[in-house]
Amino acid sequence: MAARSLRLSILDQSIVRQGGTATQAIAETIETVRLAEQLGYHRFWVSEHHNSTMIAGSTSEVLMVKLADETRTIRIGSGGIMLPNHSALKVAENFRMLETLFPGRIDLGTGRAPGGDRITSSLLNPSNRFREEDYREQLEHLYAYFRDEAGTEYGRLLAVPQSPGIPQQWVLSSSAGGSSTLAAQLGLGLVIARFINGHAGPELTEQYRKQFRPSDQFPEPQAMLGITVFCADTEEKASQLRKLSDYTLLMFERGRFEPIGPYEAIANYQFSAEEQLRLEHNRGRIVSGTPGQVKEQLTALADAYGIDEIIVSTMTYAQQDRLRSFTLLAEAFGLTPPDSQQ
């Protein structure tokens, strides 16, 4: 696959850096979406996380209103709505309202993870039983709500408002079976969440394509890869961003979801032999390097998975590092700003 045909998108988590505030984090997300549109990125998605001081993004559907209003052409979406935390009908109504406000630009990406801890998830949705069959039922209900095919013993049930169109539906998956199978059977798009599971391999897209049933939104199977990317002007800078990310992931695994600090705070940190093993285990979740190096790695991944779109996540301490990474990546792949697309 030629690199020039690869579409790039962004997944943003509204990171609250050490010493920063949630207000600053949301302002930085808004700044990032403006830049993403100017650079020619295809989509801009925001995540759902709960009970953490390091991530301000808890209500994707609310933040999406602001992001869509600040832009004109880039698609705005959730990556994702953690569906077991919510009523499927309420999600359908939220996203039909978004589609009414910003027709043709809204994506609904859904996942089945808690987006935090199980206690918080249970409080968000007291009926949540954390069963895979319940997630399947919710996806099926969403599908019916968006197509006005839902009903009860008392009659037809509409998800309102009756928007002119419906949001594009995607399912996040980090392993074979389960969510990828559901995406295929319902004819939805698939996002391979390699930024969560670095061992999620090309077999996911192969399985998805074999099981795919065409739908009104996706006559053909469509998959994209989600991965963490650090692109920097020099190898030294890229290495620093990578080390900070490696350290942060180790802290996550120990249950320490604290705001990210500056690289200087961990510059002299030496990973133990046990930690090195964990870093190796997480290696596939991250791509880093100079623009040429990152372009080569992402193009190889696109070829291996047979996909034409990659959505990147870049969690850093400094906003300027994040924006610089997105800028260098766009330049490396020759993205075209919307105003120059004819």
Coordinates of C-alpha atoms in Angstrom, one line a residue:
M1 CA 0.0 0.0 0.0
A2 CA 1.4 3.4 -0.9
A3 CA 1.9 5.7 2.0
R4 CA 0.2 8.5 0.1
S5 CA -3.1 6.7 0.3
L6 CA -3.0 6.3 4.1
R7 CA -5.6 8.4 6.0
L8 CA -4.6 9.6 9.4
S9 CA -6.8 10.5 12.3
I10 CA -6.3 11.5 16.0
L11 CA -7.6 10.1 19.3
D12 CA -7.3 12.6 22.1
Q13 CA -7.7 11.9 25.8
S14 CA -7.6 15.5 27.2
I15 CA -4.6 14.8 29.4
V16 CA -4.2 16.7 32.6
R17 CA -0.5 17.2 33.1
Q18 CA 1.2 17.4 36.4
G19 CA 0.6 20.9 37.8
G20 CA -2.1 21.6 35.2
T21 CA -5.9 21.7 35.4
A22 CA -8.8 20.0 33.7
T23 CA -9.7 23.4 32.2
Q24 CA -6.3 23.6 30.6
A25 CA -6.6 20.1 29.3
I26 CA -9.9 20.7 27.6
A27 CA -8.5 24.0 26.1
E28 CA -5.6 22.0 24.7
T29 CA -7.9 19.4 23.1
I30 CA -9.8 22.3 21.4
E31 CA -6.4 23.7 20.2
T32 CA -5.5 20.3 18.9
V33 CA -8.7 19.7 16.9
R34 CA -8.2 23.1 15.2
L35 CA -4.7 22.1 14.2
A36 CA -5.8 18.6 13.1
E37 CA -8.3 20.1 10.7
Q38 CA -5.7 22.6 9.3
L39 CA -3.2 19.8 8.7
G40 CA -5.7 17.5 6.9
Y41 CA -6.4 14.8 9.5
H42 CA -9.6 12.8 8.6
R43 CA -11.2 12.3 12.0
F44 CA -10.7 13.6 15.6
W45 CA -12.0 11.3 18.3
V46 CA -12.2 11.8 22.1
S47 CA -12.2 9.1 24.7
E48 CA -14.3 8.3 27.8
H49 CA -12.4 7.8 31.1
H50 CA -13.7 8.0 34.7
N51 CA -12.4 8.4 38.3
S52 CA -8.9 9.6 37.2
T53 CA -7.2 12.9 37.9
M54 CA -5.0 12.6 34.8
I55 CA -7.8 12.5 32.1
A56 CA -10.4 15.3 31.8
G57 CA -12.3 13.5 29.1
S58 CA -15.3 11.8 30.8
T59 CA -18.2 12.8 28.6
S60 CA -17.3 12.4 25.0
E61 CA -20.7 13.4 23.6
V62 CA -20.6 16.8 25.5
L63 CA -17.1 17.6 24.4
M64 CA -17.9 16.6 20.8
V65 CA -20.4 19.5 20.5
K66 CA -17.7 22.0 21.2
L67 CA -15.1 20.4 19.0
A68 CA -17.5 20.1 16.0
D69 CA -18.6 23.7 16.5
E70 CA -14.9 24.8 16.4
T71 CA -14.3 23.0 13.1
R72 CA -15.9 22.8 9.6
T73 CA -14.8 19.6 7.8
I74 CA -13.0 17.1 10.1
R75 CA -15.1 14.2 11.3
I76 CA -15.7 14.3 15.1
G77 CA -16.3 11.2 17.1
S78 CA -16.0 9.1 20.2
G79 CA -13.2 6.6 20.7
G80 CA -15.2 5.4 22.3
I81 CA -18.4 5.6 24.2
M82 CA -18.0 2.7 26.8
L83 CA -21.4 1.3 26.0
P84 CA -22.0 -0.8 29.2
N85 CA -21.8 2.4 31.2
H86 CA -24.9 3.8 29.4
S87 CA -28.4 3.3 28.3
A88 CA -28.3 2.4 24.6
L89 CA -31.4 4.5 23.9
K90 CA -29.8 7.6 25.5
V91 CA -26.6 7.1 23.5
A92 CA -28.7 6.9 20.4
E93 CA -30.5 10.1 21.2
N94 CA -27.3 11.9 22.1
F95 CA -25.7 11.0 18.8
R96 CA -28.8 11.7 16.8
M97 CA -28.7 15.2 18.3
L98 CA -25.1 15.5 17.3
E99 CA -25.9 14.3 13.8
T100 CA -28.7 16.9 13.6
L101 CA -26.4 19.7 14.7
F102 CA -23.5 18.6 12.5
P103 CA -24.8 16.4 9.7
G104 CA -22.4 14.1 8.0
R105 CA -19.6 14.7 10.4
I106 CA -20.3 12.5 13.4
D107 CA -18.8 9.1 14.3
L108 CA -19.9 6.8 17.1
G109 CA -17.1 4.6 18.2
T110 CA -18.1 2.2 21.0
G111 CA -16.2 -0.1 23.4
R112 CA -17.1 -2.5 26.1
A113 CA -14.3 -1.7 28.7
P114 CA -15.3 0.2 31.8
G115 CA -13.1 3.3 31.0
G116 CA -12.0 3.1 34.6
D117 CA -12.7 0.8 37.5
R118 CA -15.7 -1.5 37.8
I119 CA -17.1 0.2 40.9
T120 CA -17.4 3.5 38.9
S121 CA -18.8 1.7 35.9
S122 CA -21.5 0.1 38.2
L123 CA -22.4 3.5 39.5
L124 CA -22.7 5.0 36.0
N125 CA -25.1 2.1 35.1
P126 CA -26.4 0.1 38.0
S127 CA -27.9 -2.5 35.6
N128 CA -24.4 -3.2 34.1
R129 CA -23.7 -6.9 34.5
F130 CA -20.4 -6.9 32.6
R131 CA -21.5 -9.7 30.3
E132 CA -20.5 -10.0 26.7
E133 CA -24.0 -10.9 25.6
D134 CA -25.3 -7.7 27.1
Y135 CA -22.9 -5.7 25.0
R136 CA -24.1 -7.5 21.9
E137 CA -27.7 -6.7 22.9
Q138 CA -26.8 -3.0 23.3
L139 CA -25.1 -2.8 19.9
E140 CA -28.1 -4.5 18.3
H141 CA -30.4 -2.0 20.0
L142 CA -28.3 0.9 18.8
Y143 CA -28.5 -0.5 15.3
A144 CA -32.3 -0.6 15.6
Y145 CA -32.7 2.8 17.1
F146 CA -30.6 4.5 14.4
R147 CA -32.8 2.8 11.7
D148 CA -36.2 3.3 13.4
E149 CA -36.7 -0.4 13.7
A150 CA -37.0 -0.6 17.5
G151 CA -40.2 -1.4 19.3
T152 CA -41.8 -2.6 22.5
E153 CA -45.0 -4.5 23.3
Y154 CA -46.6 -1.1 23.4
G155 CA -45.6 0.0 20.0
R156 CA -42.9 1.7 18.0
L157 CA -39.9 3.3 19.8
L158 CA -38.1 6.2 18.3
A159 CA -34.7 7.7 19.2
V160 CA -35.2 11.4 18.7
P161 CA -34.5 13.8 17.2
Q162 CA -35.1 12.3 13.8
S163 CA -31.8 13.5 12.3
P164 CA -31.3 13.7 8.6
G165 CA -28.7 11.0 8.8
I166 CA -27.1 8.7 11.4
P167 CA -23.6 8.7 12.8
Q168 CA -21.1 6.4 11.3
Q169 CA -20.8 3.4 13.7
W170 CA -17.5 1.8 14.7
V171 CA -16.6 -0.9 17.2
L172 CA -13.3 -0.9 19.2
S173 CA -11.6 -4.3 19.6
S174 CA -8.3 -5.3 21.1
S175 CA -8.5 -9.1 20.6
A176 CA -9.8 -11.7 18.2
G177 CA -13.4 -12.7 18.5
G178 CA -15.9 -10.8 20.7
S179 CA -16.2 -7.2 19.5
S180 CA -14.6 -7.8 16.1
T181 CA -17.1 -10.5 15.4
L182 CA -20.0 -8.2 16.5
A183 CA -18.7 -5.4 14.2
A184 CA -18.6 -7.9 11.3
Q185 CA -22.1 -9.3 11.9
L186 CA -23.7 -5.9 12.2
G187 CA -21.9 -4.4 9.3
L188 CA -20.1 -1.8 11.3
G189 CA -16.6 -0.4 11.1
L190 CA -13.8 -1.9 13.1
V191 CA -11.0 -0.1 15.1
I192 CA -8.2 -2.4 16.2
A193 CA -7.1 -0.9 19.5
R194 CA -3.4 -1.8 19.3
F195 CA -2.7 1.2 21.7
I196 CA -4.3 -1.1 24.3
N197 CA -3.1 -4.5 23.2
G198 CA 0.2 -4.4 21.3
H199 CA -0.3 -8.1 20.4
A200 CA -3.5 -7.4 18.5
G201 CA -2.4 -8.7 15.1
P202 CA -3.6 -8.8 11.5
E203 CA -5.7 -11.8 12.2
L204 CA -8.3 -9.4 13.6
T205 CA -8.9 -7.8 10.2
E206 CA -8.8 -11.2 8.5
Q207 CA -11.5 -12.6 10.8
Y208 CA -13.5 -9.4 10.5
R209 CA -13.5 -9.5 6.7
K210 CA -14.4 -13.1 6.5
Q211 CA -17.4 -12.7 8.8
F212 CA -18.5 -9.3 7.5
R213 CA -22.2 -8.7 6.5
P214 CA -22.8 -5.6 4.3
S215 CA -24.8 -2.8 5.8
D216 CA -26.3 0.5 4.6
Q217 CA -23.3 2.4 6.1
F218 CA -20.6 -0.1 5.1
P219 CA -21.2 -2.0 1.9
E220 CA -17.7 -3.3 2.3
P221 CA -15.7 -4.0 5.5
Q222 CA -13.7 -1.0 6.7
A223 CA -11.1 -1.2 9.5
M224 CA -8.6 1.2 11.0
L225 CA -5.7 0.7 13.4
G226 CA -5.4 2.7 16.6
I227 CA -1.8 3.1 18.0
T228 CA 0.3 5.4 20.1
V229 CA 2.7 7.5 18.0
F230 CA 5.5 9.8 19.1
C231 CA 7.1 11.7 16.1
A232 CA 9.9 14.1 16.9
D233 CA 12.5 16.2 15.0
T234 CA 15.4 14.1 16.4
E235 CA 15.9 10.5 17.6
E236 CA 16.9 11.9 21.0
K237 CA 13.6 13.7 21.5
A238 CA 11.6 10.8 20.3
S239 CA 13.5 8.5 22.7
Q240 CA 12.6 10.9 25.6
L241 CA 8.9 10.9 24.7
R242 CA 9.0 7.1 24.4
K243 CA 10.7 6.7 27.8
L244 CA 8.1 8.9 29.5
S245 CA 5.3 6.9 27.9
D246 CA 7.0 3.6 28.9
Y247 CA 7.2 4.8 32.5
T248 CA 3.6 6.0 32.5
L249 CA 2.4 2.6 31.2
L250 CA 4.3 0.9 34.0
M251 CA 2.6 3.2 36.5
F252 CA -0.8 2.4 35.0
E253 CA -0.2 -1.3 35.5
R254 CA 0.4 -0.6 39.2
G255 CA -2.9 1.3 39.5
R256 CA -1.2 4.7 39.6
F257 CA -3.3 6.8 37.3
E258 CA -1.6 10.1 38.1
P259 CA -1.0 13.2 36.0
I260 CA 2.0 12.9 33.6
G261 CA 5.1 14.8 34.8
P262 CA 7.9 16.2 32.7
Y263 CA 10.6 14.0 31.2
E264 CA 13.2 15.6 33.4
A265 CA 11.6 14.0 36.5
I266 CA 12.3 10.5 35.2
A267 CA 15.3 11.2 32.9
N268 CA 17.7 9.3 35.3
Y269 CA 15.2 6.5 36.1
Q270 CA 16.6 3.0 35.4
F271 CA 14.1 0.3 34.5
S272 CA 14.6 -2.9 36.4
A273 CA 15.0 -6.3 34.7
E274 CA 11.3 -7.0 35.5
E275 CA 10.2 -3.7 34.2
Q276 CA 12.2 -4.2 31.0
L277 CA 10.1 -7.4 30.4
R278 CA 6.9 -5.4 30.7
L279 CA 8.3 -2.8 28.3
E280 CA 9.0 -5.5 25.8
H281 CA 5.4 -6.8 26.3
N282 CA 4.1 -3.3 25.6
R283 CA 6.4 -2.6 22.7
G284 CA 3.7 -3.2 20.0
R285 CA 1.5 -0.5 21.5
I286 CA 3.8 2.4 20.5
V287 CA 5.5 3.7 17.3
S288 CA 8.2 6.4 17.8
G289 CA 11.0 8.1 16.0
T290 CA 11.8 10.8 13.4
P291 CA 9.3 11.5 10.7
G292 CA 10.9 9.1 8.2
Q293 CA 11.2 6.3 10.8
V294 CA 7.6 6.7 11.9
K295 CA 6.3 6.8 8.3
E296 CA 8.1 3.6 7.5
Q297 CA 6.7 1.8 10.6
L298 CA 3.1 3.0 10.1
T299 CA 3.2 2.1 6.4
A300 CA 4.4 -1.4 7.2
L301 CA 1.6 -1.8 9.8
A302 CA -1.0 -0.6 7.2
D303 CA 0.3 -3.1 4.7
A304 CA 0.3 -5.9 7.3
Y305 CA -3.3 -5.2 8.4
G306 CA -4.5 -4.3 4.9
I307 CA -6.0 -1.0 6.1
D308 CA -6.0 2.5 4.7
E309 CA -6.5 4.5 7.9
I310 CA -4.6 4.8 11.2
I311 CA -5.8 6.7 14.2
V312 CA -3.0 7.9 16.5
S313 CA -2.9 8.7 20.2
T314 CA -0.1 10.9 21.6
M315 CA -0.1 11.3 25.4
T316 CA 2.7 13.7 26.4
Y317 CA 3.4 16.1 29.3
A318 CA 3.8 19.1 27.1
Q319 CA 1.2 20.3 24.6
Q320 CA 3.9 21.6 22.2
D321 CA 5.4 18.1 22.0
R322 CA 1.9 16.7 21.1
L323 CA 1.3 19.3 18.4
R324 CA 4.7 19.0 17.0
S325 CA 4.3 15.2 16.7
F326 CA 1.0 15.6 14.8
T327 CA 2.5 18.3 12.5
L328 CA 5.6 16.2 11.6
L329 CA 3.4 13.2 11.0
A330 CA 1.1 15.1 8.7
E331 CA 4.1 16.5 6.8
A332 CA 5.6 13.0 6.5
F333 CA 2.5 11.6 4.9
G334 CA 1.7 14.7 2.8
L335 CA -1.7 15.3 4.3
T336 CA -3.7 17.9 2.4
P337 CA -5.4 20.7 4.3
P338 CA -9.2 20.9 3.6
D339 CA -9.0 24.3 1.9
S340 CA -6.7 22.9 -0.8
Q341 CA -8.8 19.8 -1.5
Q342 CA -10.7 20.2 -4.7

